[in-house]
């Protein structure tokens, strides 16, 4: 509306102080008509309250509006908005649903403008619509009469709906899925028919006209795209993708995602999504346990779908690239499973069912032999952070936690949050002065003395859903108690969800660094005082390498055998080191190294024996290990530095061919049959992050040529790197191998 004199005075004097919920001085929000050509603005309604939403009929004659009658409704839920039908020609208004049982969140007009459907969040609670299922009601525009549609589906509708000539099409909530259904009237009854045909994934939203659908669809492993199709009765036909959003994702791995179910609280089945590590072998029996990260959704009246859901708050693919499982749990209180399930944690039961659900899911994966019980972490934002904060007060088994925008103390939450009374009164059974002990019992803040889990905390300074003082309290308490390492990241100017890309990126980077340190147990980034390519840098980088036994033999134990550790380097998964003598001895026990020589590279084997080793290794690990091709070996060598263990290092200069021949003769005479110039793997600085060692020297490495024959590739300790021509072939006793994966 046009500013009042009071508003104009405030603007003139630059008065930015304001009164909360100042209804007398808050101007009404009305409907206006704007002439497209003339630009003329005309007032349509004269209401004294605040119109919040608008849906115009296809013929342009009517509109359904929702008008707020109290500025404090979002906080206390006491005076709900009023739904009205407006005649756009006269401005006349008719109140719909005067008993407020129906409070529409979506209005969907019929094509002929004779009526519309609304989606109504229904709760059994007499006041609060905090935990609900979506119902569908049909409304006649002429009479205003509303009739609830019996969906025959207790889990309720999802948000997408469109009217058809004989009924409507709607997405139905179905746990981790959405079910697309068509409803038609037969006499006085509604008949549901599931829409058949592959839509390209989970349909989350759509528009419908005639017999055409345009919709968003995705899978957990397939990013969201826009599709179109013909709806022929109950069949989707001619599904065609319209967009190529984010083409740079093409070819990037998204891995395997499994819908899993287990017994949770009260012995009821709980559903979740298990995202596998990107390097997990498909169709193979698991051979090693991996870390697990919990990715707990907010809400709590929300859910995780079998749909694309990568974001700054849930960068699952980054964690999976590091080799972790990620578990998402649709715990009690989640939507998509019916009214009883979503309401099950109300009236003082908050935390009581969700935490057992989550813990049972973790135990289920440990029992399956997938997850390492000593490498667990939890992460979440909003309600996901709230549950993570409570989880670490109940158990010490989580080695790291990321807690974003989370409450830890509930008495102050009641008055400091935009929806404090509606949320807290519903979940805790009443306000703090009536349920004081419940509020105290439910507050993790009072149990933080039990926490030993390293915890990183996030908040935005303008968050009114979970005000920043909650994160300060969590951080200050953990810091003061001194039992758990903690870190607080504050995002200036940010509301409940981070908006700035720089802040979203910072959050992901902080999480990765935190989990690398406490879950993957990798060393922190080095000091700038240590030159990147120096021997000292190499020494420190080696501390991140997997090692077994008291002798510190590099590698990992898989099915009782010491096998090479692999890391991603230049887009390819390769052995961090050349295969060591200790690793080779797992294949040929008769070649067990002398004490102190476990980490020298294994050398002197034939190409055929090198091939036999990778075949054996694939059988032991269940992974498709192989030797690199000659081209791959050349690329790896080209990506390395030039400070490796080559003849220049030993001679102190770059020997020409004649000098190299003299040195070779001396070595053969004085140290016959011994690769004396070899160093333990990783003695020089590594390349990349995580570091890969000895690509530029030590042992030459067997590679497979285009003809299938073996040829030694790369630099070696007995050869000089001659820029004027090819170096002589490495002596057989200086040829070893490095493994790669497809």
XYZ file of C-alpha atoms in Angstrom:
742
model
C 0.000 0.000 0.000
C 0.905 3.647 -0.261
C 3.055 4.583 2.780
C 1.213 6.166 5.683
C 2.279 9.502 7.142
C 3.831 7.549 10.023
C 5.926 5.493 7.592
C 6.972 8.566 5.607
C 8.185 10.237 8.795
C 10.254 7.190 9.731
C 11.817 7.126 6.262
C 12.564 10.831 6.363
C 14.220 10.609 9.779
C 15.958 7.329 8.866
C 14.522 5.567 11.876
C 15.326 1.872 11.530
C 14.224 0.730 14.976
C 10.997 -1.199 14.802
C 8.398 -2.777 17.056
C 7.867 -6.510 16.734
C 4.450 -7.622 15.439
C 3.346 -3.982 15.267
C -0.052 -4.617 13.719
C -1.492 -1.071 14.061
C 1.418 0.425 12.098
C 2.033 -2.350 9.591
C 0.344 -1.366 6.306
C -2.103 -3.869 4.830
C -1.201 -6.004 1.833
C -3.958 -5.863 -0.785
C -4.618 -6.951 -4.342
C -3.912 -4.485 -7.136
C -4.549 -4.637 -10.848
C -1.756 -3.338 -13.118
C -2.429 -2.353 -16.733
C 0.190 -4.018 -18.892
C 0.138 -1.280 -21.541
C -0.987 1.714 -19.506
C 0.916 0.947 -16.336
C -2.129 2.099 -14.382
C -2.423 0.623 -10.872
C -5.876 0.050 -9.366
C -6.741 -1.231 -5.931
C -8.921 -4.371 -6.098
C -9.486 -5.187 -2.419
C -9.846 -3.058 0.692
C -8.899 -5.603 3.337
C -7.184 -4.401 6.529
C -4.982 -7.472 6.916
C -2.079 -8.955 4.940
C -2.586 -11.042 1.807
C 0.163 -13.667 1.644
C -0.630 -15.721 -1.474
C -2.618 -15.416 -4.697
C -3.940 -17.921 -7.266
C -5.922 -16.567 -10.249
C -8.458 -18.667 -12.153
C -7.656 -19.532 -15.797
C -10.395 -17.179 -17.039
C -8.979 -14.297 -14.990
C -12.248 -13.589 -13.159
C -11.583 -15.048 -9.696
C -8.694 -15.372 -7.286
C -8.096 -17.422 -4.168
C -6.071 -15.517 -1.575
C -4.719 -16.368 1.844
C -4.722 -13.380 4.206
C -2.825 -13.274 7.474
C -4.902 -11.857 10.309
C -2.134 -11.812 12.926
C 1.546 -10.966 12.545
C 2.371 -13.423 15.323
C 0.694 -16.481 13.769
C 4.017 -17.914 12.624
C 5.233 -17.774 16.221
C 2.192 -18.882 18.209
C -0.163 -20.537 15.683
C -3.198 -18.991 17.383
C -4.916 -16.941 14.659
C -4.658 -18.764 11.328
C -4.808 -17.019 7.938
C -8.175 -16.659 6.258
C -8.817 -18.104 2.792
C -10.998 -15.957 0.545
C -12.436 -16.131 -2.948
C -12.177 -12.698 -4.627
C -14.256 -11.473 -7.576
C -11.568 -9.582 -9.495
C -14.134 -7.403 -11.297
C -15.826 -6.065 -8.170
C -13.372 -6.830 -5.367
C -16.104 -8.706 -3.503
C -14.709 -11.368 -1.150
C -16.176 -14.589 0.216
C -14.560 -16.378 3.157
C -13.796 -20.042 2.476
C -13.240 -22.701 5.178
C -14.520 -20.498 8.049
C -13.834 -23.233 10.597
C -10.108 -23.172 9.595
C -9.933 -26.957 9.440
C -8.689 -26.452 5.880
C -5.685 -24.130 5.627
C -4.467 -24.423 2.022
C -0.796 -24.453 1.117
C -1.505 -25.007 -2.595
C -4.370 -23.947 -4.889
C -4.848 -25.691 -8.266
C -7.616 -24.400 -10.538
C -9.638 -26.573 -12.874
C -9.176 -25.698 -16.568
C -12.772 -24.422 -16.870
C -12.489 -22.166 -13.762
C -15.561 -23.777 -12.143
C -13.574 -24.797 -9.109
C -10.215 -25.820 -7.785
C -8.355 -28.289 -5.596
C -6.375 -27.358 -2.504
C -3.726 -29.230 -0.576
C -4.272 -29.012 3.165
C -1.661 -29.896 5.807
C -3.679 -31.976 8.267
C -2.731 -32.649 11.874
C -4.606 -34.290 14.702
C -3.434 -31.470 16.979
C -6.214 -28.931 17.604
C -3.928 -25.894 17.206
C -0.577 -26.586 15.594
C 0.132 -27.658 12.003
C 3.706 -28.633 12.848
C 3.660 -32.315 11.836
C 1.167 -33.068 9.075
C 0.149 -35.064 6.047
C -1.203 -33.345 2.944
C -4.871 -33.886 2.155
C -6.633 -32.847 -1.060
C -9.973 -30.996 -1.054
C -12.182 -30.107 -4.014
C -13.877 -26.682 -3.926
C -16.819 -25.476 -6.027
C -16.238 -21.830 -7.009
C -19.927 -20.927 -7.196
C -20.950 -22.196 -3.759
C -17.618 -22.313 -1.950
C -18.469 -25.845 -0.858
C -15.388 -27.947 -0.068
C -15.230 -31.744 -0.066
C -12.247 -33.815 1.000
C -10.993 -36.273 -1.609
C -10.393 -39.745 -0.201
C -6.962 -40.440 -1.645
C -6.983 -44.034 -0.453
C -3.381 -43.384 0.530
C -2.572 -42.884 4.208
C 0.854 -41.386 3.533
C -0.782 -38.352 1.941
C -0.021 -36.203 -1.077
C 3.219 -34.509 -1.946
C 3.173 -30.879 -3.134
C 2.637 -31.246 -6.919
C -0.926 -31.401 -8.269
C -2.697 -30.419 -11.503
C -6.394 -30.574 -12.416
C -7.561 -32.603 -15.415
C -10.967 -32.583 -17.151
C -12.054 -35.589 -15.091
C -10.075 -35.092 -11.862
C -6.429 -34.443 -11.120
C -2.880 -35.781 -11.273
C -0.826 -35.659 -8.080
C 2.415 -36.853 -6.544
C 1.807 -39.049 -3.491
C 4.352 -39.290 -0.677
C 5.777 -42.799 -0.434
C 8.778 -42.890 1.881
C 11.944 -42.235 -0.099
C 9.897 -42.074 -3.310
C 7.109 -40.021 -4.839
C 4.325 -41.927 -6.549
C 2.643 -40.260 -9.539
C -1.104 -41.008 -9.560
C -4.201 -40.010 -11.498
C -7.579 -39.574 -9.789
C -10.858 -39.739 -11.695
C -14.421 -39.446 -10.427
C -16.726 -42.410 -10.934
C -20.135 -41.395 -9.654
C -19.553 -40.084 -6.155
C -16.293 -42.007 -5.684
C -12.712 -41.099 -6.520
C -10.621 -43.820 -8.151
C -6.834 -43.800 -7.935
C -4.711 -45.235 -10.725
C -0.932 -45.234 -10.561
C 0.722 -43.580 -13.549
C 2.870 -46.178 -15.305
C 6.063 -45.644 -17.270
C 9.632 -44.627 -16.463
C 9.699 -40.887 -15.802
C 13.484 -40.845 -15.579
C 13.552 -40.945 -11.791
C 11.603 -39.487 -8.894
C 9.144 -36.805 -10.049
C 9.310 -33.860 -7.663
C 7.283 -31.190 -9.473
C 5.304 -30.860 -12.687
C 2.982 -28.758 -14.806
C 0.119 -30.272 -16.794
C -1.983 -29.009 -19.719
C -4.124 -30.977 -22.174
C -2.416 -34.323 -22.065
C 1.145 -33.042 -21.707
C 3.342 -33.135 -18.617
C 6.488 -31.105 -18.093
C 8.304 -32.227 -14.968
C 11.477 -32.354 -12.923
C 12.875 -35.834 -12.304
C 16.099 -37.217 -10.872
C 17.628 -40.159 -9.069
C 20.090 -40.196 -6.195
C 22.773 -41.014 -8.775
C 21.389 -38.897 -11.631
C 21.170 -35.094 -11.482
C 17.849 -33.317 -11.959
C 16.640 -32.526 -15.488
C 13.411 -31.280 -17.086
C 11.392 -33.820 -19.084
C 8.185 -33.841 -21.096
C 5.791 -36.697 -21.827
C 2.270 -37.454 -22.981
C -0.101 -38.713 -20.304
C -2.232 -41.233 -22.175
C -4.781 -42.304 -19.593
C -2.471 -43.615 -16.884
C 0.615 -44.171 -19.003
C 3.530 -41.826 -19.560
C 4.482 -42.090 -23.201
C 7.199 -40.511 -25.274
C 9.272 -39.345 -22.315
C 11.828 -36.885 -23.627
C 14.495 -34.905 -21.808
C 14.288 -31.172 -22.515
C 17.392 -29.901 -20.740
C 21.088 -30.563 -20.385
C 21.612 -28.880 -17.049
C 25.175 -28.894 -15.701
C 26.765 -30.714 -18.647
C 30.132 -30.764 -16.862
C 28.731 -33.520 -14.630
C 28.594 -35.925 -17.575
C 30.955 -38.821 -16.989
C 31.668 -37.943 -13.377
C 31.110 -40.859 -11.010
C 27.996 -40.859 -8.829
C 28.411 -44.385 -7.462
C 25.860 -46.749 -6.013
C 22.907 -45.826 -3.758
C 20.771 -48.428 -1.997
C 17.403 -48.023 -0.275
C 17.714 -49.911 3.013
C 15.315 -50.759 5.850
C 15.884 -51.884 9.429
C 14.052 -52.130 12.749
C 14.187 -48.837 14.604
C 12.428 -47.458 17.668
C 9.358 -49.363 18.893
C 10.384 -52.260 16.633
C 9.033 -50.423 13.580
C 10.686 -50.448 10.182
C 12.747 -47.396 9.333
C 13.882 -46.495 5.844
C 17.021 -44.792 4.646
C 19.437 -44.281 1.784
C 22.920 -45.774 1.825
C 25.371 -44.009 -0.477
C 28.365 -46.232 -1.227
C 31.978 -45.052 -1.564
C 32.705 -44.100 -5.169
C 35.460 -46.724 -5.391
C 33.293 -49.522 -3.984
C 33.411 -52.571 -6.285
C 29.967 -53.364 -7.670
C 28.740 -56.935 -7.575
C 31.550 -58.023 -5.271
C 31.576 -59.304 -1.726
C 32.870 -56.530 0.579
C 36.487 -57.018 1.537
C 37.146 -54.101 3.869
C 35.103 -51.932 6.179
C 34.892 -48.236 5.428
C 34.173 -45.069 7.432
C 30.552 -43.934 7.781
C 29.174 -40.407 7.765
C 25.620 -39.760 8.938
C 23.869 -37.082 6.860
C 20.805 -36.243 8.978
C 17.994 -34.253 7.367
C 16.349 -31.199 8.919
C 12.735 -30.623 9.758
C 12.105 -32.907 11.530
C 8.968 -33.014 9.342
C 10.922 -33.585 6.152
C 12.461 -36.597 4.417
C 15.305 -37.792 2.214
C 14.187 -38.834 -1.268
C 15.719 -41.217 -3.748
C 16.491 -38.125 -5.809
C 19.474 -35.898 -6.573
C 20.368 -34.011 -3.410
C 23.938 -32.724 -3.543
C 24.381 -29.359 -1.829
C 26.671 -27.322 0.380
C 24.912 -28.811 3.397
C 24.982 -32.360 2.073
C 27.986 -32.838 -0.259
C 27.726 -36.611 -0.128
C 29.646 -37.246 -3.325
C 32.710 -35.454 -1.881
C 32.680 -37.612 1.238
C 32.143 -40.753 -0.851
C 35.058 -39.754 -3.063
C 37.151 -39.957 0.113
C 36.039 -43.580 0.551
C 33.203 -43.210 3.072
C 29.679 -44.566 3.217
C 26.993 -41.928 3.779
C 23.741 -42.869 5.532
C 20.551 -40.792 5.369
C 17.798 -41.847 7.789
C 14.080 -41.067 7.537
C 13.686 -41.270 11.290
C 10.401 -41.115 13.258
C 8.921 -37.651 12.760
C 9.789 -37.624 9.051
C 7.144 -37.010 6.417
C 6.211 -39.521 3.731
C 5.128 -42.343 6.052
C 1.692 -41.242 7.231
C 0.240 -39.161 10.039
C 1.052 -41.503 12.928
C 4.725 -41.654 11.938
C 5.174 -37.894 11.495
C 3.313 -37.142 14.755
C 5.084 -39.876 16.753
C 7.684 -37.553 18.298
C 5.271 -34.845 19.464
C 4.100 -34.098 23.017
C 7.407 -34.691 24.782
C 8.784 -37.547 22.655
C 11.254 -35.410 20.679
C 14.671 -37.213 20.479
C 13.152 -40.382 22.019
C 12.574 -42.207 18.735
C 14.855 -40.437 16.260
C 18.112 -41.221 18.070
C 17.324 -44.971 18.412
C 16.335 -45.036 14.724
C 19.673 -43.529 13.687
C 21.761 -45.672 16.016
C 19.988 -48.842 14.876
C 20.763 -47.921 11.261
C 24.453 -47.572 12.060
C 24.450 -50.907 13.918
C 22.688 -52.520 10.946
C 25.489 -51.471 8.583
C 28.180 -52.585 11.018
C 26.483 -55.988 11.270
C 26.466 -56.206 7.454
C 30.243 -55.936 7.498
C 30.286 -52.671 5.542
C 31.136 -50.049 8.139
C 34.163 -49.691 10.396
C 32.773 -49.165 13.919
C 35.887 -47.191 14.849
C 35.398 -44.623 12.078
C 31.951 -43.052 12.483
C 30.951 -39.401 12.121
C 27.741 -37.385 12.087
C 26.693 -34.283 10.192
C 23.560 -32.193 9.888
C 22.075 -28.709 9.570
C 19.045 -27.400 11.492
C 17.228 -30.462 12.872
C 20.052 -32.592 11.481
C 22.458 -30.549 13.587
C 20.096 -30.756 16.569
C 20.092 -34.559 16.412
C 23.865 -34.677 15.845
C 24.433 -32.522 18.941
C 22.249 -34.829 21.022
C 23.812 -37.963 19.535
C 27.315 -37.092 20.748
C 26.001 -36.678 24.307
C 24.602 -40.232 24.215
C 27.658 -42.102 22.889
C 31.370 -41.591 22.377
C 31.640 -43.792 19.299
C 31.456 -40.908 16.799
C 34.942 -39.646 15.977
C 33.809 -36.351 14.436
C 30.684 -34.200 14.271
C 29.570 -31.297 12.103
C 26.745 -29.370 13.781
C 25.114 -26.620 11.729
C 22.485 -24.160 13.001
C 21.486 -26.385 15.919
C 19.593 -25.859 19.166
C 21.180 -27.248 22.307
C 19.118 -25.413 24.963
C 15.354 -25.256 24.591
C 14.058 -22.766 27.184
C 15.569 -19.761 25.380
C 14.571 -21.266 22.026
C 10.881 -20.824 22.864
C 11.032 -17.028 22.763
C 13.948 -16.385 20.396
C 12.762 -18.270 17.315
C 10.306 -17.043 14.681
C 8.156 -20.128 15.258
C 9.279 -20.877 18.828
C 5.897 -21.482 20.458
C 4.410 -23.529 17.607
C 7.469 -25.804 17.426
C 8.280 -26.159 21.111
C 4.712 -26.354 22.399
C 4.017 -29.096 19.872
C 7.127 -31.234 20.371
C 7.547 -30.674 24.136
C 3.881 -30.613 25.090
C 3.598 -26.978 26.199
C 5.574 -23.816 27.060
C 8.631 -23.863 29.369
C 6.730 -22.646 32.454
C 4.378 -25.602 32.176
C 6.917 -28.238 31.039
C 10.094 -26.974 32.689
C 11.548 -30.400 33.420
C 10.835 -31.605 29.881
C 12.707 -28.615 28.445
C 15.649 -29.301 30.761
C 15.693 -33.027 30.061
C 15.603 -32.430 26.315
C 18.464 -29.884 26.273
C 21.807 -31.422 25.210
C 23.516 -28.337 26.666
C 23.158 -29.812 30.144
C 24.845 -33.069 29.043
C 27.818 -31.622 27.160
C 30.221 -32.716 29.909
C 29.887 -36.230 28.445
C 31.035 -35.211 24.955
C 34.440 -36.330 23.679
C 33.645 -36.129 19.946
C 35.589 -33.417 18.053
C 32.817 -31.038 16.950
C 32.773 -28.230 14.390
C 29.891 -25.752 14.764
C 28.309 -23.336 12.240
C 25.870 -20.436 12.459
C 24.712 -17.377 10.524
C 24.402 -14.074 12.353
C 20.911 -13.368 10.944
C 19.438 -16.804 11.651
C 16.021 -16.455 13.306
C 15.143 -20.158 12.987
C 18.003 -21.241 15.231
C 19.560 -18.043 16.603
C 23.376 -17.895 16.765
C 23.491 -17.869 20.569
C 22.714 -21.596 20.477
C 25.896 -22.294 18.509
C 27.868 -19.996 20.791
C 26.608 -21.943 23.810
C 27.616 -25.271 22.279
C 31.057 -23.984 21.321
C 31.754 -22.207 24.614
C 30.707 -25.194 26.706
C 32.822 -27.688 24.743
C 35.804 -25.335 24.813
C 35.428 -24.746 28.545
C 34.992 -28.432 29.359
C 38.085 -29.299 27.339
C 37.161 -32.911 26.563
C 36.406 -32.436 22.860
C 38.194 -30.337 20.287
C 35.810 -27.744 18.876
C 35.696 -24.982 16.279
C 33.007 -22.335 15.618
C 32.506 -20.824 12.145
C 30.295 -17.722 11.957
C 28.828 -16.490 8.663
C 28.069 -12.744 8.871
C 24.748 -11.647 7.404
C 23.566 -15.181 6.677
C 20.069 -16.436 7.590
C 19.177 -20.026 8.466
C 20.411 -21.351 5.109
C 23.676 -20.073 3.651
C 23.084 -17.891 0.584
C 26.535 -16.716 -0.516
C 28.491 -19.129 -2.683
C 31.732 -18.225 -0.912
C 30.196 -19.208 2.426
C 28.743 -22.420 1.029
C 32.183 -23.344 -0.304
C 33.805 -22.436 3.011
C 31.397 -24.704 4.860
C 32.204 -27.680 2.612
C 35.963 -27.048 2.876
C 35.805 -26.781 6.671
C 33.856 -30.036 6.899
C 36.271 -31.873 4.613
C 39.261 -30.679 6.613
C 37.541 -31.663 9.881
C 36.642 -35.141 8.682
C 40.034 -35.663 7.041
C 41.615 -35.026 10.405
C 39.279 -36.864 12.731
C 37.570 -39.505 10.570
C 40.053 -40.315 7.802
C 42.897 -39.396 10.178
C 44.917 -37.593 7.576
C 47.496 -35.014 8.675
C 46.555 -31.349 8.609
C 47.775 -29.139 5.776
C 51.465 -28.349 6.086
C 53.088 -25.093 7.076
C 54.183 -22.618 4.423
C 57.637 -22.835 5.995
C 58.021 -26.332 4.537
C 58.802 -26.240 0.820
C 56.304 -28.364 -1.080
C 58.835 -30.458 -3.053
C 61.447 -30.770 -0.327
C 62.580 -34.061 1.238
C 61.093 -32.770 4.489
C 57.697 -32.409 2.789
C 58.047 -35.967 1.546
C 58.858 -37.213 5.029
C 55.765 -35.520 6.461
C 53.498 -36.615 3.586
C 54.454 -40.245 4.190
C 52.846 -40.092 7.632
C 49.454 -40.205 5.874
C 50.266 -43.509 4.189
C 48.699 -46.735 5.428
C 51.150 -48.966 7.285
C 50.862 -52.220 9.198
C 52.824 -54.014 11.908
C 55.598 -52.958 14.222
C 58.046 -52.651 11.302
C 55.846 -50.010 9.649
C 55.468 -51.890 6.373
C 53.498 -49.711 3.965
C 50.160 -51.056 2.731
C 46.838 -52.321 4.084
C 45.796 -55.720 5.369
C 43.013 -57.227 3.254
C 41.932 -60.794 3.985
C 45.178 -61.263 5.891
C 47.451 -60.115 3.035
C 49.484 -56.894 2.931
C 48.368 -55.108 -0.248
C 49.230 -51.728 -1.818
C 47.331 -48.611 -0.770
C 45.790 -46.687 -3.680
C 44.912 -42.999 -3.990
C 43.429 -40.825 -6.729
C 46.133 -38.990 -8.698
C 45.569 -36.994 -11.892
C 42.071 -38.490 -12.207
C 43.323 -42.086 -11.943
C 43.476 -44.447 -8.951
C 47.068 -45.644 -8.571
C 49.300 -47.238 -5.980
C 50.662 -44.640 -3.587
C 54.052 -46.395 -3.781
C 55.757 -48.924 -5.961
C 54.898 -52.428 -4.752
C 57.186 -53.073 -1.777
C 59.146 -56.173 -0.873
C 56.818 -56.819 2.088
C 53.789 -56.603 -0.215
C 55.411 -58.884 -2.797
C 56.184 -61.404 -0.054
C 52.437 -61.739 0.597
C 52.284 -63.094 -2.967
C 55.577 -65.031 -2.851
C 56.305 -65.867 0.813
C 59.736 -67.290 -0.103
C 60.905 -63.742 -0.936
C 60.322 -62.377 2.597
C 62.597 -59.321 3.011
C 65.329 -58.979 5.600
C 64.460 -56.782 8.594
C 64.633 -53.134 7.609
C 64.073 -53.848 3.907
C 60.274 -54.220 4.031
C 59.667 -50.867 2.308
C 62.252 -51.190 -0.438
C 60.586 -51.578 -3.839
C 60.223 -55.146 -5.051
C 62.355 -55.509 -8.199
C 63.896 -58.080 -10.475
C 60.699 -59.918 -11.392
C 59.748 -60.748 -14.965
C 56.807 -59.131 -16.741
C 54.944 -62.432 -16.489
C 55.437 -62.528 -12.698
C 54.282 -58.920 -12.428
C 51.115 -59.870 -14.321
C 50.618 -62.855 -12.035
C 50.894 -60.540 -9.011
C 48.105 -58.185 -10.121
C 45.881 -61.172 -10.939
C 46.485 -62.520 -7.422
C 45.892 -59.063 -5.928
C 42.548 -58.718 -7.713
C 41.464 -62.066 -6.303
C 42.460 -61.165 -2.734
C 40.827 -57.726 -2.717
C 37.900 -58.150 -5.095
C 39.104 -55.088 -7.013
C 40.209 -55.006 -10.664
C 43.908 -54.283 -10.135
C 46.149 -54.263 -13.203
C 49.454 -52.931 -14.531
C 49.358 -49.515 -16.218
C 49.470 -49.244 -19.968
C 52.568 -47.673 -21.481
C 50.587 -44.495 -22.215
C 49.320 -44.332 -18.635
C 52.831 -44.864 -17.280
C 54.113 -42.055 -19.484
C 51.336 -39.728 -18.281
C 52.078 -40.551 -14.646
C 55.787 -39.927 -15.127
C 55.015 -36.654 -16.908
C 52.900 -35.473 -13.973
C 55.757 -36.032 -11.521
C 58.521 -33.701 -10.433
C 62.141 -34.134 -11.402
C 63.800 -34.637 -8.028
C 63.492 -38.413 -7.813
C 65.972 -41.129 -7.110
C 67.886 -41.297 -10.405
C 71.576 -41.614 -11.251
C 71.999 -37.820 -11.060
C 71.243 -38.000 -7.344
C 74.037 -40.500 -6.719
C 76.619 -39.098 -9.101
C 76.100 -35.466 -8.142
C 75.872 -34.410 -11.807
C 74.098 -35.498 -14.995
C 76.261 -38.291 -16.488
C 76.403 -38.582 -20.288
C 76.074 -42.070 -21.872
C 79.781 -42.810 -21.539
C 79.922 -41.838 -17.870
C 76.730 -43.813 -17.216
C 78.326 -46.901 -18.713
C 81.393 -46.516 -16.482
C 79.213 -46.126 -13.364
C 77.151 -49.184 -14.333
C 80.320 -51.230 -14.744
C 81.636 -50.150 -11.359
C 78.338 -51.094 -9.679
C 78.259 -54.471 -11.420
C 81.839 -55.187 -10.335
C 81.698 -53.997 -6.748
C 78.019 -54.709 -5.916
C 77.139 -57.585 -8.221
C 73.458 -58.506 -8.433
C 72.402 -55.932 -5.844
C 70.131 -52.938 -6.540
C 72.167 -50.890 -4.097
C 70.916 -47.536 -5.369
C 67.306 -48.229 -4.381
C 65.790 -46.250 -1.504
C 62.770 -47.172 0.624
C 59.614 -46.125 -1.204
C 58.626 -42.546 -0.508
C 62.106 -41.343 0.415
C 61.723 -38.317 -1.860
C 58.944 -35.726 -1.899
C 55.651 -36.935 -3.355
C 53.460 -35.495 -6.071
C 49.804 -34.487 -5.797
C 47.421 -34.483 -2.857
C 47.157 -37.088 -1.459
C 50.806 -37.694 -2.280
C 51.984 -40.359 -4.736
C 55.672 -41.243 -4.536
C 58.540 -42.325 -6.803
C 56.900 -41.599 -10.142
C 60.172 -39.897 -11.103
C 62.678 -42.535 -10.096
C 63.742 -45.346 -7.754
C 62.500 -48.446 -9.653
C 61.410 -48.471 -13.268
C 57.894 -49.961 -13.466
C 56.414 -52.653 -15.698
C 53.814 -51.342 -18.151
C 51.763 -53.017 -20.880
C 52.498 -51.887 -24.427
C 49.949 -51.597 -27.232
C 51.096 -55.026 -28.426
C 50.392 -56.555 -25.009
C 54.089 -56.984 -24.280
C 55.731 -55.701 -21.130
C 58.169 -52.827 -21.128
C 59.843 -51.017 -18.215
C 58.616 -47.407 -17.953
C 59.768 -44.344 -16.089
C 62.998 -43.285 -14.455
C 65.095 -45.552 -12.242
C 67.946 -45.182 -9.801
C 70.548 -46.648 -12.209
C 69.730 -44.337 -15.121
C 70.344 -40.670 -15.826
C 67.611 -38.494 -17.293
C 69.331 -37.443 -20.533
C 67.383 -34.603 -22.237
C 69.302 -35.218 -25.524
C 68.106 -38.729 -26.126
C 66.650 -41.896 -24.725
C 68.385 -43.290 -21.676
C 69.701 -46.854 -21.694
C 67.296 -49.504 -20.449
C 67.152 -50.055 -16.719
C 69.019 -53.062 -15.384
C 66.522 -55.853 -14.649
C 67.323 -55.632 -10.948
C 65.955 -52.050 -10.970
C 62.573 -52.892 -12.565
C 59.544 -53.239 -10.280
C 55.840 -52.471 -10.586
C 53.062 -50.122 -9.526
C 49.388 -51.089 -9.596
C 46.457 -49.101 -10.992
C 42.669 -49.469 -11.038
C 40.293 -48.809 -13.949
